[in-house]
Coordinates of C-alpha atoms in Angstrom, one line a residue:
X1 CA 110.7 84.2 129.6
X2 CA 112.0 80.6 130.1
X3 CA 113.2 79.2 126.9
X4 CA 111.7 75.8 127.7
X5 CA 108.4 77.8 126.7
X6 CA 109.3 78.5 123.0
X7 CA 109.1 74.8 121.4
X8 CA 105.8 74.7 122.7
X9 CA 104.4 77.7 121.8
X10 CA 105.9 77.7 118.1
X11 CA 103.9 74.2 118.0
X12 CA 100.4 75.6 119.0
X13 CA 101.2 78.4 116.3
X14 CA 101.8 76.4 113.6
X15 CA 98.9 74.1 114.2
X16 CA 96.9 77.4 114.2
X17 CA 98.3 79.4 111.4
X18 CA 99.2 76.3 108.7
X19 CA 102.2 76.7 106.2
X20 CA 104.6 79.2 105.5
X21 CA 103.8 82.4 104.1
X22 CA 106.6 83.2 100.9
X23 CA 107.6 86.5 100.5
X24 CA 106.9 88.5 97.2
X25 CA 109.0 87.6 94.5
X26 CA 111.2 89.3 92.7
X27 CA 112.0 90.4 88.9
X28 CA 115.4 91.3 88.0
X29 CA 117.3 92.1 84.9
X30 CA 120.7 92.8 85.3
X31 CA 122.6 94.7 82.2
X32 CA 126.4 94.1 82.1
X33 CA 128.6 96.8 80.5
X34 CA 131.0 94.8 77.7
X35 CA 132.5 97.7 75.8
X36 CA 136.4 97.7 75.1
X37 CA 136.9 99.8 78.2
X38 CA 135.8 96.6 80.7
X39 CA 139.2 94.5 79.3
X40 CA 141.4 97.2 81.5
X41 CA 139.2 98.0 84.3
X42 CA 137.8 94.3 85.2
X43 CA 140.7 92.1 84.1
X44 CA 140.0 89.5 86.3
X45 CA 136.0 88.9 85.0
X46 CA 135.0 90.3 89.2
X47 CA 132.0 91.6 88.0
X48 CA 131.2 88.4 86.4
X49 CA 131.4 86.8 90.0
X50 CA 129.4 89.7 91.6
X51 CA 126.9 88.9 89.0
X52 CA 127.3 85.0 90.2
X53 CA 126.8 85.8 93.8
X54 CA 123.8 88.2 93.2
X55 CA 122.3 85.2 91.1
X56 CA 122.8 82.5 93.7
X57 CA 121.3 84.7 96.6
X58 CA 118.0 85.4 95.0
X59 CA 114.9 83.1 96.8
X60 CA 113.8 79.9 94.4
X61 CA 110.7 82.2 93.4
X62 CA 112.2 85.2 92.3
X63 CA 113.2 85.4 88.2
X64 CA 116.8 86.4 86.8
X65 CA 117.5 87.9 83.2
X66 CA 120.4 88.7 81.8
X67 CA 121.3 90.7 79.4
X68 CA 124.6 92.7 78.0
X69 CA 125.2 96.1 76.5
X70 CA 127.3 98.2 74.6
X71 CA 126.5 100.1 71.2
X72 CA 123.4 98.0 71.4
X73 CA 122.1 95.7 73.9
X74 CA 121.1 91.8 74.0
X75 CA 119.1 89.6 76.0
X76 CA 121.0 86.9 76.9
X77 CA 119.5 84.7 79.4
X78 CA 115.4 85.1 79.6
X79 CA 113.3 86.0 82.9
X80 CA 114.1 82.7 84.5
X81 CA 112.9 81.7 87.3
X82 CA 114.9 79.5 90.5
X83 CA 118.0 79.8 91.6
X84 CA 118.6 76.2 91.0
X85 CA 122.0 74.2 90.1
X86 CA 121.0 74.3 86.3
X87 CA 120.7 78.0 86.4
X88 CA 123.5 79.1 88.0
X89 CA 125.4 77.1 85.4
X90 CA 123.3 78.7 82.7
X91 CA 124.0 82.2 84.1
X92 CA 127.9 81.8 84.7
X93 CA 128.9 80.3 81.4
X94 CA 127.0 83.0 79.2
X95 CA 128.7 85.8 81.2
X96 CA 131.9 84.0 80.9
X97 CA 131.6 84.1 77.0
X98 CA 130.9 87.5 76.8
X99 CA 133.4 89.3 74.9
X100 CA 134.0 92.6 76.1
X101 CA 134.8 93.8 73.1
X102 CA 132.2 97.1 72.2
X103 CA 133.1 99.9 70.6
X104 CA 130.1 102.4 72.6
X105 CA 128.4 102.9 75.7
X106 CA 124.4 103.3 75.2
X107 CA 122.5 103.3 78.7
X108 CA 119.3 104.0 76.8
X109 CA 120.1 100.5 74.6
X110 CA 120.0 99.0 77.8
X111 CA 117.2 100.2 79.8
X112 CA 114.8 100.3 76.9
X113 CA 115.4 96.4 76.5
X114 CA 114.8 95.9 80.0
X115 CA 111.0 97.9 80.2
X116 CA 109.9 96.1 77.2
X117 CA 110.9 93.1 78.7
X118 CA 109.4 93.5 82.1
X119 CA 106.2 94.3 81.0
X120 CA 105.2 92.1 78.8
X121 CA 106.4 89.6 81.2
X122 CA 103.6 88.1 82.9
X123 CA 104.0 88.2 86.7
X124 CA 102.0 87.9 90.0
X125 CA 100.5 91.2 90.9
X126 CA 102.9 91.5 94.2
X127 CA 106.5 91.2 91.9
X128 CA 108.9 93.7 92.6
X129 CA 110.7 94.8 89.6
X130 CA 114.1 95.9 89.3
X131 CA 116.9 96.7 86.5
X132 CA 121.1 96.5 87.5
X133 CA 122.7 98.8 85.0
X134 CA 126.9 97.6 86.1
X135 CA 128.9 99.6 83.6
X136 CA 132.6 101.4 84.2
X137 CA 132.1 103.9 81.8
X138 CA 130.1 107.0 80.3
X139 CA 127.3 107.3 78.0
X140 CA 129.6 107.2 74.8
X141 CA 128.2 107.3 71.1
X142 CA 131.0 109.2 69.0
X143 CA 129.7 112.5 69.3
X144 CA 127.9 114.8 71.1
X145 CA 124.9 115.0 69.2
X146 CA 124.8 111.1 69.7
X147 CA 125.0 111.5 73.1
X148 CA 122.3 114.5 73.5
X149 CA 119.7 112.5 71.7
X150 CA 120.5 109.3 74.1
X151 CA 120.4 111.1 76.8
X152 CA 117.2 112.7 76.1
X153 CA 115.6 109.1 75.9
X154 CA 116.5 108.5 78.8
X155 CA 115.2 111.1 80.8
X156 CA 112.2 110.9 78.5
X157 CA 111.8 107.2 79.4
X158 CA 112.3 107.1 83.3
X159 CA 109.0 108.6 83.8
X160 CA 107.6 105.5 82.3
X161 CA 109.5 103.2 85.0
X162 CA 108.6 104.9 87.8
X163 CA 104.6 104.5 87.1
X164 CA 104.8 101.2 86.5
X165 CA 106.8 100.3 89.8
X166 CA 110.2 99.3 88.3
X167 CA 113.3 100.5 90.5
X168 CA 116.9 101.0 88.3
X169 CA 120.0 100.3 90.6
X170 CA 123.1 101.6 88.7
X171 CA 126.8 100.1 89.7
X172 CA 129.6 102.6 88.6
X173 CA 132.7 100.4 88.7
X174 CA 135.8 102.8 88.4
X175 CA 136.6 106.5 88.7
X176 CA 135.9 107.1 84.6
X177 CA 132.4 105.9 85.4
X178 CA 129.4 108.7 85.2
X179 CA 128.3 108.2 88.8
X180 CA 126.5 111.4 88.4
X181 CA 124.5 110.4 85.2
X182 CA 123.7 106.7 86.7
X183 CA 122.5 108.4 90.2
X184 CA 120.3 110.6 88.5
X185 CA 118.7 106.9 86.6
X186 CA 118.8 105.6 89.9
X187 CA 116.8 108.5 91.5
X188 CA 114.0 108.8 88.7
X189 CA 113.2 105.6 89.7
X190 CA 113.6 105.2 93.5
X191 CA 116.3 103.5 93.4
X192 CA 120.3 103.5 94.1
X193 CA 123.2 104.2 93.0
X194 CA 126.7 102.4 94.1
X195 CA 130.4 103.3 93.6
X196 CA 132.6 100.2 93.3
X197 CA 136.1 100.9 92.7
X198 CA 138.5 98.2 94.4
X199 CA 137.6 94.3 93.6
X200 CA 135.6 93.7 96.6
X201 CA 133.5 96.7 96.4
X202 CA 132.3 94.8 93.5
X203 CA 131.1 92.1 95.7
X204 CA 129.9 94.0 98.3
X205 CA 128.0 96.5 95.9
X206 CA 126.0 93.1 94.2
X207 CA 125.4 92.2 98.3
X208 CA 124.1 95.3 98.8
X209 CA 121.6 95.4 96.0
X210 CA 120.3 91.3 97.1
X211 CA 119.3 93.4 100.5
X212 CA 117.9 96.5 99.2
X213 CA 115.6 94.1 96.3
X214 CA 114.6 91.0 98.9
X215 CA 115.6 92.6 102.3
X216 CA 115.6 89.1 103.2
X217 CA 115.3 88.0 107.4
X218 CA 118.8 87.8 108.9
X219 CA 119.8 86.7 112.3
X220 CA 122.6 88.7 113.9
X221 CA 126.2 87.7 113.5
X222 CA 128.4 87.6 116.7
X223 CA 132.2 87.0 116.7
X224 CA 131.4 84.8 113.9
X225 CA 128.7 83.0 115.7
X226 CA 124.8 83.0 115.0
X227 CA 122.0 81.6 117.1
X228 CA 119.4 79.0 114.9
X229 CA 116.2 78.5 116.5
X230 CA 113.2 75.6 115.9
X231 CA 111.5 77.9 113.4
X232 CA 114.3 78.3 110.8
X233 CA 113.7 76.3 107.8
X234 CA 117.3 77.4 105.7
X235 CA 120.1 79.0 106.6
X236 CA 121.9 80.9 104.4
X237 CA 126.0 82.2 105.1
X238 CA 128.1 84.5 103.8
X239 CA 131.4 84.5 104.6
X240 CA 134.1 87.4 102.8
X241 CA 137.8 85.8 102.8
X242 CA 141.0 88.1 102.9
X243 CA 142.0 85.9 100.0
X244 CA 140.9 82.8 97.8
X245 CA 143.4 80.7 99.3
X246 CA 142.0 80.8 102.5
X247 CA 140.1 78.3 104.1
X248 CA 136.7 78.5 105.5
X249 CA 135.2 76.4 108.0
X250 CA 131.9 75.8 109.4
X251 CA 131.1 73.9 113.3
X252 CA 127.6 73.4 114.0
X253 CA 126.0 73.1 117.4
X254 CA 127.2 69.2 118.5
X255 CA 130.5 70.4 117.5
X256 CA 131.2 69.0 114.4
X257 CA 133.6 70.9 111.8
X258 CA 132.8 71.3 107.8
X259 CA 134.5 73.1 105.0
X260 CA 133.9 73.2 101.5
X261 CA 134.6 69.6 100.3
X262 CA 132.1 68.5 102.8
X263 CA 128.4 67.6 101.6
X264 CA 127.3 66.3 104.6
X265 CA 123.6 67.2 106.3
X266 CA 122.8 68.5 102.9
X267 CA 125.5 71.5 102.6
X268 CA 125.7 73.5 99.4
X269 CA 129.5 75.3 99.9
X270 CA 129.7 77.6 96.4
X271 CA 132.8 79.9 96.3
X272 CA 132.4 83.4 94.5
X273 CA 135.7 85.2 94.4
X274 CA 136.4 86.5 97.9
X275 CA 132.8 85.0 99.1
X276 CA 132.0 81.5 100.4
X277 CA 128.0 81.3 100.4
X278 CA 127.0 78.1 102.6
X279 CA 123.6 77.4 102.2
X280 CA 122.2 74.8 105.2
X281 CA 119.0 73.3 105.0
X282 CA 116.8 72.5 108.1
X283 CA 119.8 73.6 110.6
X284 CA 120.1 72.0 114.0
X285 CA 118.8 74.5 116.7
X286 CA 121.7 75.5 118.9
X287 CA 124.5 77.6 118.1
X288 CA 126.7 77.5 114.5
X289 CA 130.0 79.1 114.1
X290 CA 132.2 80.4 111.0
X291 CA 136.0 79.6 111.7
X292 CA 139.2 80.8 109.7
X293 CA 138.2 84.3 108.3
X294 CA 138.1 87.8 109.3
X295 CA 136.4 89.6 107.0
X296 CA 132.6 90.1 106.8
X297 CA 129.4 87.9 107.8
X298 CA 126.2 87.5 107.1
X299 CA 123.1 85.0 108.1
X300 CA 120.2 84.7 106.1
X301 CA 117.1 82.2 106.7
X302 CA 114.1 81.1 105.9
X303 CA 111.8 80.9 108.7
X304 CA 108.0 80.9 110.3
X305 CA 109.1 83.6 112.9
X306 CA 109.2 86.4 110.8
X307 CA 110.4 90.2 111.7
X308 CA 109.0 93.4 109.7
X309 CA 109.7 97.0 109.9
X310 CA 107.6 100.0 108.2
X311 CA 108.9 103.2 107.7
X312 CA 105.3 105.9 107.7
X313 CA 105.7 108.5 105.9
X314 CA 106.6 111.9 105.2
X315 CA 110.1 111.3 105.9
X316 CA 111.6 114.4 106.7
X317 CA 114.8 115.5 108.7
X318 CA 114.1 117.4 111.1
X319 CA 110.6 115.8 112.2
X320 CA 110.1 112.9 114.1
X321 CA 109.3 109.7 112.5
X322 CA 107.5 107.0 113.1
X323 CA 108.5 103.4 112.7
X324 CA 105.9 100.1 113.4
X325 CA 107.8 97.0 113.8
X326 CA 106.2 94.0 113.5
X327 CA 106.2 90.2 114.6
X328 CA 104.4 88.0 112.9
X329 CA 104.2 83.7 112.7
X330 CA 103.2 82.1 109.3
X331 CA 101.9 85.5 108.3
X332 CA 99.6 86.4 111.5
X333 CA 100.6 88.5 114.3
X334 CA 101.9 86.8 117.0
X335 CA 99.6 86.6 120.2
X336 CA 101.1 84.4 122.2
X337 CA 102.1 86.4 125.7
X338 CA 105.1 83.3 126.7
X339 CA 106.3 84.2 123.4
X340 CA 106.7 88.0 123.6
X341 CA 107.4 87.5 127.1
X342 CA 110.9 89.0 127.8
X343 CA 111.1 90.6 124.1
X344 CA 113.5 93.1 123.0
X345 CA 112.6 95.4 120.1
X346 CA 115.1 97.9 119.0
X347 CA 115.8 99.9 115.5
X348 CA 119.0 101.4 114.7
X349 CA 120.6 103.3 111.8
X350 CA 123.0 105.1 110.3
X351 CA 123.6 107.3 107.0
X352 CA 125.6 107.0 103.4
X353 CA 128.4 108.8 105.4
X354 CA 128.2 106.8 108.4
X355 CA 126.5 109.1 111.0
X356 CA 124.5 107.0 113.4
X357 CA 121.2 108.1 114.4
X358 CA 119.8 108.3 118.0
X359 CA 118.4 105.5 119.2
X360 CA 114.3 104.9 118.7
X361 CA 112.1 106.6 120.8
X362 CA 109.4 104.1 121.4
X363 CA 105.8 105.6 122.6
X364 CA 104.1 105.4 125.6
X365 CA 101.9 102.7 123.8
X366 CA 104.8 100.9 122.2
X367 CA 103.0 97.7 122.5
X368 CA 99.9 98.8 120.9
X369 CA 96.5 96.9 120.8
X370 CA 97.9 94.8 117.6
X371 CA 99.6 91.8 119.0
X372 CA 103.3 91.6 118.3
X373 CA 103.0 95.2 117.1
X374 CA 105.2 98.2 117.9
X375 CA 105.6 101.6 117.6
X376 CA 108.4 104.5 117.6
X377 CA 109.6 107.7 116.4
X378 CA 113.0 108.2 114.7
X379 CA 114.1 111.8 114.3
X380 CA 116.7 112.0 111.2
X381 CA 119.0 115.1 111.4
X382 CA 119.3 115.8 107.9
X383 CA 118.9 114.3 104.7
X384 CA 120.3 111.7 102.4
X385 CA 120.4 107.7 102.4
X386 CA 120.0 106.1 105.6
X387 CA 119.9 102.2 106.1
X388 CA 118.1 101.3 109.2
X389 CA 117.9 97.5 111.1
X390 CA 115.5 96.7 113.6
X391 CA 116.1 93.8 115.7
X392 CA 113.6 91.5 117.8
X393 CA 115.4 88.9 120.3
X394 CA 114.8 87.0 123.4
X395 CA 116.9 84.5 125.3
X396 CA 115.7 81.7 122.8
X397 CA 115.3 83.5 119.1
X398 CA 116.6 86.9 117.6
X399 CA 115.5 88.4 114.3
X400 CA 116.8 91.0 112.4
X401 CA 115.4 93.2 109.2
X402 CA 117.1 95.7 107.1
X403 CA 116.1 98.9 104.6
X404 CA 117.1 101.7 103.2
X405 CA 115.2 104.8 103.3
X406 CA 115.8 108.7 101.8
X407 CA 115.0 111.1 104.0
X408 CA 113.7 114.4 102.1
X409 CA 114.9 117.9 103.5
X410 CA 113.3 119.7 106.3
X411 CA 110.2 121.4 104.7
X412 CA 110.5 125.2 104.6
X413 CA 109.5 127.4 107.8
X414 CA 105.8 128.5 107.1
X415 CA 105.7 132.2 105.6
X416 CA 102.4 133.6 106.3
X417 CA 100.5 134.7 103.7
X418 CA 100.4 137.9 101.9
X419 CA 98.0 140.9 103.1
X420 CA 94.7 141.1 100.8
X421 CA 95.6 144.2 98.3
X422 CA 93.4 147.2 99.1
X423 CA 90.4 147.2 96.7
X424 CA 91.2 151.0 94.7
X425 CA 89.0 153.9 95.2
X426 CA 88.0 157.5 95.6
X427 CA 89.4 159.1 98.6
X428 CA 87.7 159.6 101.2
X429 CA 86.6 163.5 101.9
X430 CA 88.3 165.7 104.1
X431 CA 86.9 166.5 107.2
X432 CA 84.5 169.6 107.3
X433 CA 86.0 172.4 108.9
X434 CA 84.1 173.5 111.8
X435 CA 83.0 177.6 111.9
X436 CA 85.6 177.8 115.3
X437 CA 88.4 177.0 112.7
X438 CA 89.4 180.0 110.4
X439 CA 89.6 178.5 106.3
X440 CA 91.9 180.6 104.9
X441 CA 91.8 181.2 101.4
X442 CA 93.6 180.3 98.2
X443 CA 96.6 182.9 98.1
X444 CA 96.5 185.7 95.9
X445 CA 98.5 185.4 92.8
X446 CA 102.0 187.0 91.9
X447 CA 103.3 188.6 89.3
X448 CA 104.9 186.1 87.8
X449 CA 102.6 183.3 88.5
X450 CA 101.7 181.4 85.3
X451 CA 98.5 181.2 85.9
X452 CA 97.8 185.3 86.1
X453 CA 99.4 185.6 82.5
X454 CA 96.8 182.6 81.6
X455 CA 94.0 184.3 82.6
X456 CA 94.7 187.6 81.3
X457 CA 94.9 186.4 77.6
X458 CA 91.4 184.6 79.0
X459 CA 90.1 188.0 79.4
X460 CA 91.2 190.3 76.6
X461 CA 89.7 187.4 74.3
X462 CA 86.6 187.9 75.7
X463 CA 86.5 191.4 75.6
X464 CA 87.7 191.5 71.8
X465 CA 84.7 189.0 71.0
X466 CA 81.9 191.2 72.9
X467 CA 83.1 194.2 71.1
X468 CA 83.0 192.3 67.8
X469 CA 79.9 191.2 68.5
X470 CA 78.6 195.2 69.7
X471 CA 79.8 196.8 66.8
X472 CA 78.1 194.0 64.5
X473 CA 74.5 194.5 66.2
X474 CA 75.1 198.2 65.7
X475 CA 76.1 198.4 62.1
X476 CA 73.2 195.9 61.4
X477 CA 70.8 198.6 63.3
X478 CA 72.4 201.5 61.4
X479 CA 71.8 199.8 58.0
X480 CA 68.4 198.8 58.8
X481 CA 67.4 202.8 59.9
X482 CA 68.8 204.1 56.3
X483 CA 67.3 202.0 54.7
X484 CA 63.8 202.3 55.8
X485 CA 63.9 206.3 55.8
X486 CA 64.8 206.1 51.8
X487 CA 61.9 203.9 51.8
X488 CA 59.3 206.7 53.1
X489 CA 60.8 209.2 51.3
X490 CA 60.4 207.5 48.0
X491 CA 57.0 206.8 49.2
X492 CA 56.1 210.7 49.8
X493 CA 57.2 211.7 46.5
X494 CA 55.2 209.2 44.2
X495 CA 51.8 210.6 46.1
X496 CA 53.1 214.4 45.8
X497 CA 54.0 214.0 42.3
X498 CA 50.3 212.7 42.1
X499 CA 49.3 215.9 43.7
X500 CA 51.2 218.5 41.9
X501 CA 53.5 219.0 44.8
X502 CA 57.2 219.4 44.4
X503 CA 59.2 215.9 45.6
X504 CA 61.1 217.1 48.6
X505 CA 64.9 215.8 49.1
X506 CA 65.3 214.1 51.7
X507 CA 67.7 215.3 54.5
X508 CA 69.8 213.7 57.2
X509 CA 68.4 211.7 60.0
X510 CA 68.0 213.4 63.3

């Protein structure tokens, strides 16, 4: 694609498409740690800088609170929104005057202030919002029971985050700090947490969490250069120095040099610690470069060309992913063929523990029937944190887009499922012997077999019974004969006494 092409077609888009499209603004609240502890591990106020530098790279829409925290925590500085002079100010002398000076350590003080806060803080329906919990210690309240019962809040309260959308980010600053209690915050509520032991880690740690919140547009820095095209509104430098005596300088594209004493063409020069942030408003298209430090870079903008990059999920290890990039003008799909003419679309990636990822396997449809739309599939070998870029350039412009992403582990290998159980019943009968087949019988019993002794005491039982019975039927006859014959006899002697005969005795029965 000839870059002669891109003025004009950039033209035509925004005569089509209108304004610019503003991202979704942000919510934060970040909770400082000011117990007695933070005197010897932060000597030097860093983290007060690192707040300073977090502060001055949010967007003019997003809204800053800040709070501290120790045995009980405070609000110090309301949801405000802008990142304006007046703020910064605001923001940097309050955390200046903050003694550290507290004699406990209560997470839950903190992150209850911060819900209540957030919601009944009225906010457009597309805020993301997000708590910063920096602390170098432990949950401490004197005694175990103390600490049980806060702990327990806790857990019993990050349900609540989670539903409602708000992500905790937790910055353990020194080895005596519970990174293991703050990651398990940070995981309830999808978000992060970061170690920060040495003074720039601090720095880097509040960088880190401006990307992962606004994941603003970058454009690639190379060998301290960066390419600014027609569409970039404000550009936005970071600059790390090896120390705060060193000198930073900025040439833009005719040439001309500027450091931080300059305010020519608009420039905003702030130094934070071993940070320079150079903020340049409408930049002149060409090439800009960063002179005088070694350390690392970083371009931000504002612009009409933007870059996106969705991550579908499940995301697994073990199982291709896939990944839809997206470029967009003013907040509609860019069309225009001379403009994606020549396009290169890549997304790369690495984990916590710095294993790269293979690169993106675009699909036979990458360019899809969406205009400026792409598809791929990333396979991630195993799981953890992995932050992916994707990057979209051409001879003329380059865009680049950053997240972070947590890739589950594989899901188990199917086990198929258990046989029904056998419903239980009556045997079935044997088969019916045929006549061919000889049945022999049961065999006879032995001598000693129990069950010959059984049935003899079976027997004699009945026998004594029948003969019971016998000799009761016969007695009962017997009885029954005697008694009748006295009857007749007595009978014959009444009539012969009548008669004048004799009685005769009776005699035995024949």
């Amino acid at each position: 694609m000839k870059p002669i092409y891109l003025p004009c077609c950039i033209t035509v888009l925004a005569a089509l498409f209108g304004g610019p499209v503003q991202a979704a603004p942000v919510d934060v609240i970040l909770a400082l740690d000011h117990s007695g502890s933070m005197k010897r591990t932060d000597p030097n106020r860093d983290s007060v800088q690192g707040v300073e530098l977090f502060a001055d790279l949010l967007g003019k829409d997003d809204r800053l609170e800040f709070m501290g925290f120790a045995g009980r925590a405070e609000t110090l500085l309301p949801l405000t929104a802008g990142s304006g002079p007046a703020v910064r100010e605001r923001l940097s002398r309050l955390a200046q005057a903050l003694p550290m000076n507290g004699q406990r350590t209560d997470f839950s003080e903190a992150l209850r202030l911060a819900y209540e806060d957030l919601i009944v803080a009225a906010a457009p329906p597309d805020t993301r919002r997000m708590v910063v919990i920096f602390s170098d210690g432990q949950l401490d309240l004197g005694d175990a029971a103390a600490n049980n019962t806060a702990q327990a809040l806790i857990l019993a309260l990050l349900p609540e985050f989670r539903a409602v959308g708000i992500k905790v980010y937790c910055v353990a600053f020194s080895p005596e700090a519970d990174l293991a209690f703050l990651g398990r915050i940070a995981e309830a509520t999808g978000g992060r947490a970061l170690r920060a032991e040495r003074v720039a880690d601090i720095y880097k740690a509040f960088i880190r969490l401006f990307e992962e919140t606004d994941q603003p547009l970058s454009i690639p820095v190379r060998d301290g250069q960066v390419a600014v095209d027609k569409t970039v509104r404000e550009l936005k430098l970071l600059v790390e120095r090896d120390s705060e005596r060193e000198r930073i300088r900025l040439v833009d594209p005719s040439g001309k040099e500027f450091d931080g004493q300059d305010k020519a063409l608009g420039l905003e020069w702030r130094h934070h610690g071993l940070f320079d942030r150079i903020t340049v408003p409408r930049p002149a298209v060409g090439t800009w470069r960063m002179l005088g430090a070694a350390g690392e870079k970083k371009a931000y903008l504002d612009s009409d060309l933007d870059l996106g990059m969705e991550v579908h999920p499940p995301v697994r290890a073990g199982r291709p992913v896939e990944i839809t990039v997206r470029l967009s003008y003013r907040g509609q799909p860019v069309s225009d063929q001379r403009l994606l003419e020549g396009l290169k679309i890549e997304v790369t990636g690495h984990g916590e523990t710095g294993m790269s990822l293979e690169p993106l396997a675009w699909l036979p449809d990458a360019q899809t029937g969406h205009p400026g739309e792409f598809h791929g599939r990333l396979r991630f070998a195993a799981e953890g944190d992995y932050r992916l870029a994707a990057l979209a350039e051409n001879p003329v412009f380059q865009r680049r887009r950053e997240m972070s992403v947590t890739v589950l582990a594989a899901e188990p290998a199917a086990i198929p499922p258990p046989a029904a159980p056998r419903e239980e019943g009556p045997s079935p009968p044997a088969p019916v012997p045929t006549a061919s087949i000889p049945v022999p019988g049961p065999p006879p019993p032995t001598a000693g077999d129990p069950s010959l002794s059984g049935l003899g005491w079976i027997v004699a039982l009945n026998l004594v019974l029948v003969a019971l019975v016998g000799g009761g039927i016969w007695f009962w006859k017997y009885r029954s004969g005697q008694d009748k014959q006295q009857t007749l006899a007595l009978r014959a002697a009444r009539k012969s006494t009548e008669h004048g005969v004799p009685p005769r005795r009776p005699g035995p029965m024949p």
